[in-house]
Amino acid sequence: MSSDQAPPYWVLISVLFSSQPLSPALAMTLHQAAYELHQRGDGMKEVAGDMLSGRVINLRKDVALGGISGPAFEAEIDTERGSGVVRFVLTRQGLEMMKQQPAEPPRPKYLN
């Protein structure tokens, strides 16, 4: 899935609580970190970027809220707007979409 075909972040994660406003870029950063934690079974991952630093914690439990369910995560973040906490779920729909991605980006084919 290329970046121009990437699904919107609200398909991939469902935010349960956030003490900071989430931009699409911040939401995608949290999603990527949480997805890596979920895939590897790890407990915590540091995140950093131009406007963000902090960590994402795998809560190691599934939660359900209405029709949305999936593995739960918590992020402790520092942004230009201050410190905050975000609790969110990787959606089952988003997890299925990520599984359909190629494992490696396609390599260019050269004509000889």
PDB file of C-alpha atoms in Angstrom:
ATOM      1  CA  MET A   1       0.000   0.000   0.000  1.00  0.00           C
ATOM      2  CA  SER A   2       1.698   3.212  -1.081  1.00  0.00           C
ATOM      3  CA  SER A   3       1.343   6.444   0.837  1.00  0.00           C
ATOM      4  CA  ASP A   4      -1.097   7.797  -1.748  1.00  0.00           C
ATOM      5  CA  GLN A   5      -3.256   4.688  -1.223  1.00  0.00           C
ATOM      6  CA  ALA A   6      -2.943   4.593   2.580  1.00  0.00           C
ATOM      7  CA  PRO A   7      -6.270   4.428   4.385  1.00  0.00           C
ATOM      8  CA  PRO A   8      -7.215   7.372   6.612  1.00  0.00           C
ATOM      9  CA  TYR A   9      -5.997   7.033  10.186  1.00  0.00           C
ATOM     10  CA  TRP A  10      -9.523   6.698  11.597  1.00  0.00           C
ATOM     11  CA  VAL A  11      -9.849   3.361   9.763  1.00  0.00           C
ATOM     12  CA  LEU A  12      -6.641   2.110  11.377  1.00  0.00           C
ATOM     13  CA  ILE A  13      -7.045   3.342  14.960  1.00  0.00           C
ATOM     14  CA  SER A  14      -9.902   4.317  17.214  1.00  0.00           C
ATOM     15  CA  VAL A  15      -8.985   6.869  19.865  1.00  0.00           C
ATOM     16  CA  LEU A  16     -10.596   6.155  23.232  1.00  0.00           C
ATOM     17  CA  PHE A  17      -9.094   9.172  25.026  1.00  0.00           C
ATOM     18  CA  SER A  18      -6.646  11.928  24.159  1.00  0.00           C
ATOM     19  CA  SER A  19      -5.535  14.852  26.295  1.00  0.00           C
ATOM     20  CA  GLN A  20      -3.934  16.395  23.165  1.00  0.00           C
ATOM     21  CA  PRO A  21      -5.493  17.111  19.763  1.00  0.00           C
ATOM     22  CA  LEU A  22      -4.324  14.504  17.263  1.00  0.00           C
ATOM     23  CA  SER A  23      -3.209  15.538  13.806  1.00  0.00           C
ATOM     24  CA  PRO A  24      -3.364  12.917  11.052  1.00  0.00           C
ATOM     25  CA  ALA A  25       0.459  12.712  11.089  1.00  0.00           C
ATOM     26  CA  LEU A  26       0.540  12.126  14.864  1.00  0.00           C
ATOM     27  CA  ALA A  27      -2.206   9.502  14.615  1.00  0.00           C
ATOM     28  CA  MET A  28      -0.299   7.670  11.859  1.00  0.00           C
ATOM     29  CA  THR A  29       2.917   7.776  13.911  1.00  0.00           C
ATOM     30  CA  LEU A  30       1.100   6.229  16.878  1.00  0.00           C
ATOM     31  CA  HIS A  31      -0.512   3.650  14.600  1.00  0.00           C
ATOM     32  CA  GLN A  32       2.831   2.611  13.096  1.00  0.00           C
ATOM     33  CA  ALA A  33       4.476   2.219  16.513  1.00  0.00           C
ATOM     34  CA  ALA A  34       1.509   0.271  17.902  1.00  0.00           C
ATOM     35  CA  TYR A  35       1.330  -1.958  14.840  1.00  0.00           C
ATOM     36  CA  GLU A  36       5.020  -2.842  15.213  1.00  0.00           C
ATOM     37  CA  LEU A  37       4.482  -3.617  18.907  1.00  0.00           C
ATOM     38  CA  HIS A  38       1.469  -5.769  18.061  1.00  0.00           C
ATOM     39  CA  GLN A  39       3.349  -7.687  15.353  1.00  0.00           C
ATOM     40  CA  ARG A  40       6.407  -8.341  17.525  1.00  0.00           C
ATOM     41  CA  GLY A  41       4.626  -8.805  20.851  1.00  0.00           C
ATOM     42  CA  ASP A  42       6.833  -6.131  22.420  1.00  0.00           C
ATOM     43  CA  GLY A  43       5.741  -4.063  25.405  1.00  0.00           C
ATOM     44  CA  MET A  44       7.009  -0.547  24.623  1.00  0.00           C
ATOM     45  CA  LYS A  45       8.417   1.521  21.764  1.00  0.00           C
ATOM     46  CA  GLU A  46       9.943   5.008  21.802  1.00  0.00           C
ATOM     47  CA  VAL A  47       8.606   7.431  19.199  1.00  0.00           C
ATOM     48  CA  ALA A  48      10.183  10.646  17.987  1.00  0.00           C
ATOM     49  CA  GLY A  49       9.754  13.095  15.170  1.00  0.00           C
ATOM     50  CA  ASP A  50       9.841  16.773  14.292  1.00  0.00           C
ATOM     51  CA  MET A  51       6.896  17.597  16.551  1.00  0.00           C
ATOM     52  CA  LEU A  52       6.721  14.557  18.825  1.00  0.00           C
ATOM     53  CA  SER A  53       8.602  12.505  21.368  1.00  0.00           C
ATOM     54  CA  GLY A  54       7.357   9.875  23.768  1.00  0.00           C
ATOM     55  CA  ARG A  55       6.536   6.208  23.956  1.00  0.00           C
ATOM     56  CA  VAL A  56       3.775   3.807  22.991  1.00  0.00           C
ATOM     57  CA  ILE A  57       2.882   1.045  25.442  1.00  0.00           C
ATOM     58  CA  ASN A  58       1.233  -2.243  24.482  1.00  0.00           C
ATOM     59  CA  LEU A  59      -1.458  -2.819  27.128  1.00  0.00           C
ATOM     60  CA  ARG A  60      -1.622  -6.480  26.038  1.00  0.00           C
ATOM     61  CA  LYS A  61      -5.388  -6.701  26.100  1.00  0.00           C
ATOM     62  CA  ASP A  62      -8.199  -6.476  23.612  1.00  0.00           C
ATOM     63  CA  VAL A  63     -11.014  -4.029  24.182  1.00  0.00           C
ATOM     64  CA  ALA A  64     -14.398  -3.554  22.541  1.00  0.00           C
ATOM     65  CA  LEU A  65     -16.464  -0.407  22.295  1.00  0.00           C
ATOM     66  CA  GLY A  66     -19.650  -0.854  20.314  1.00  0.00           C
ATOM     67  CA  GLY A  67     -18.703  -2.311  16.947  1.00  0.00           C
ATOM     68  CA  ILE A  68     -15.006  -1.461  17.315  1.00  0.00           C
ATOM     69  CA  SER A  69     -12.600  -3.917  18.876  1.00  0.00           C
ATOM     70  CA  GLY A  70      -8.890  -4.616  18.877  1.00  0.00           C
ATOM     71  CA  PRO A  71      -5.657  -4.537  20.852  1.00  0.00           C
ATOM     72  CA  ALA A  72      -5.312  -1.574  23.253  1.00  0.00           C
ATOM     73  CA  PHE A  73      -2.379   0.842  23.514  1.00  0.00           C
ATOM     74  CA  GLU A  74      -1.432   3.918  25.487  1.00  0.00           C
ATOM     75  CA  ALA A  75       0.940   6.661  24.370  1.00  0.00           C
ATOM     76  CA  GLU A  76       2.694   9.177  26.592  1.00  0.00           C
ATOM     77  CA  ILE A  77       3.662  12.036  24.293  1.00  0.00           C
ATOM     78  CA  ASP A  78       5.301  15.452  24.302  1.00  0.00           C
ATOM     79  CA  THR A  79       4.297  17.764  21.452  1.00  0.00           C
ATOM     80  CA  GLU A  80       4.612  21.456  20.702  1.00  0.00           C
ATOM     81  CA  ARG A  81       1.322  21.811  22.606  1.00  0.00           C
ATOM     82  CA  GLY A  82       2.650  20.122  25.747  1.00  0.00           C
ATOM     83  CA  SER A  83       2.563  16.662  27.318  1.00  0.00           C
ATOM     84  CA  GLY A  84      -0.349  14.298  26.962  1.00  0.00           C
ATOM     85  CA  VAL A  85      -1.740  10.793  27.031  1.00  0.00           C
ATOM     86  CA  VAL A  86      -3.538   8.976  24.229  1.00  0.00           C
ATOM     87  CA  ARG A  87      -5.386   5.681  24.685  1.00  0.00           C
ATOM     88  CA  PHE A  88      -6.359   3.938  21.483  1.00  0.00           C
ATOM     89  CA  VAL A  89      -7.227   0.668  19.783  1.00  0.00           C
ATOM     90  CA  LEU A  90      -5.840  -0.798  16.576  1.00  0.00           C
ATOM     91  CA  THR A  91      -9.049  -1.639  14.730  1.00  0.00           C
ATOM     92  CA  ARG A  92      -9.635  -5.160  13.405  1.00  0.00           C
ATOM     93  CA  GLN A  93     -10.386  -3.620   9.990  1.00  0.00           C
ATOM     94  CA  GLY A  94      -7.073  -1.769  10.074  1.00  0.00           C
ATOM     95  CA  LEU A  95      -5.173  -4.894  11.109  1.00  0.00           C
ATOM     96  CA  GLU A  96      -6.685  -6.799   8.177  1.00  0.00           C
ATOM     97  CA  MET A  97      -5.730  -3.986   5.797  1.00  0.00           C
ATOM     98  CA  MET A  98      -2.147  -4.013   7.089  1.00  0.00           C
ATOM     99  CA  LYS A  99      -1.886  -7.803   6.595  1.00  0.00           C
ATOM    100  CA  GLN A 100      -2.753  -7.318   2.928  1.00  0.00           C
ATOM    101  CA  GLN A 101       0.253  -5.017   2.388  1.00  0.00           C
ATOM    102  CA  PRO A 102       3.283  -6.500   0.666  1.00  0.00           C
ATOM    103  CA  ALA A 103       6.020  -7.409   3.164  1.00  0.00           C
ATOM    104  CA  GLU A 104       8.596  -5.469   1.151  1.00  0.00           C
ATOM    105  CA  PRO A 105       8.053  -2.593  -1.249  1.00  0.00           C
ATOM    106  CA  PRO A 106       8.049  -3.804  -4.843  1.00  0.00           C
ATOM    107  CA  ARG A 107      11.430  -3.533  -6.517  1.00  0.00           C
ATOM    108  CA  PRO A 108      11.668  -1.712  -9.846  1.00  0.00           C
ATOM    109  CA  LYS A 109      11.967  -3.945 -12.876  1.00  0.00           C
ATOM    110  CA  TYR A 110      14.798  -3.034 -15.182  1.00  0.00           C
ATOM    111  CA  LEU A 111      14.715  -3.596 -18.920  1.00  0.00           C
ATOM    112  CA  ASN A 112      18.001  -4.805 -20.344  1.00  0.00           C
TER     113      ASN A 112
END
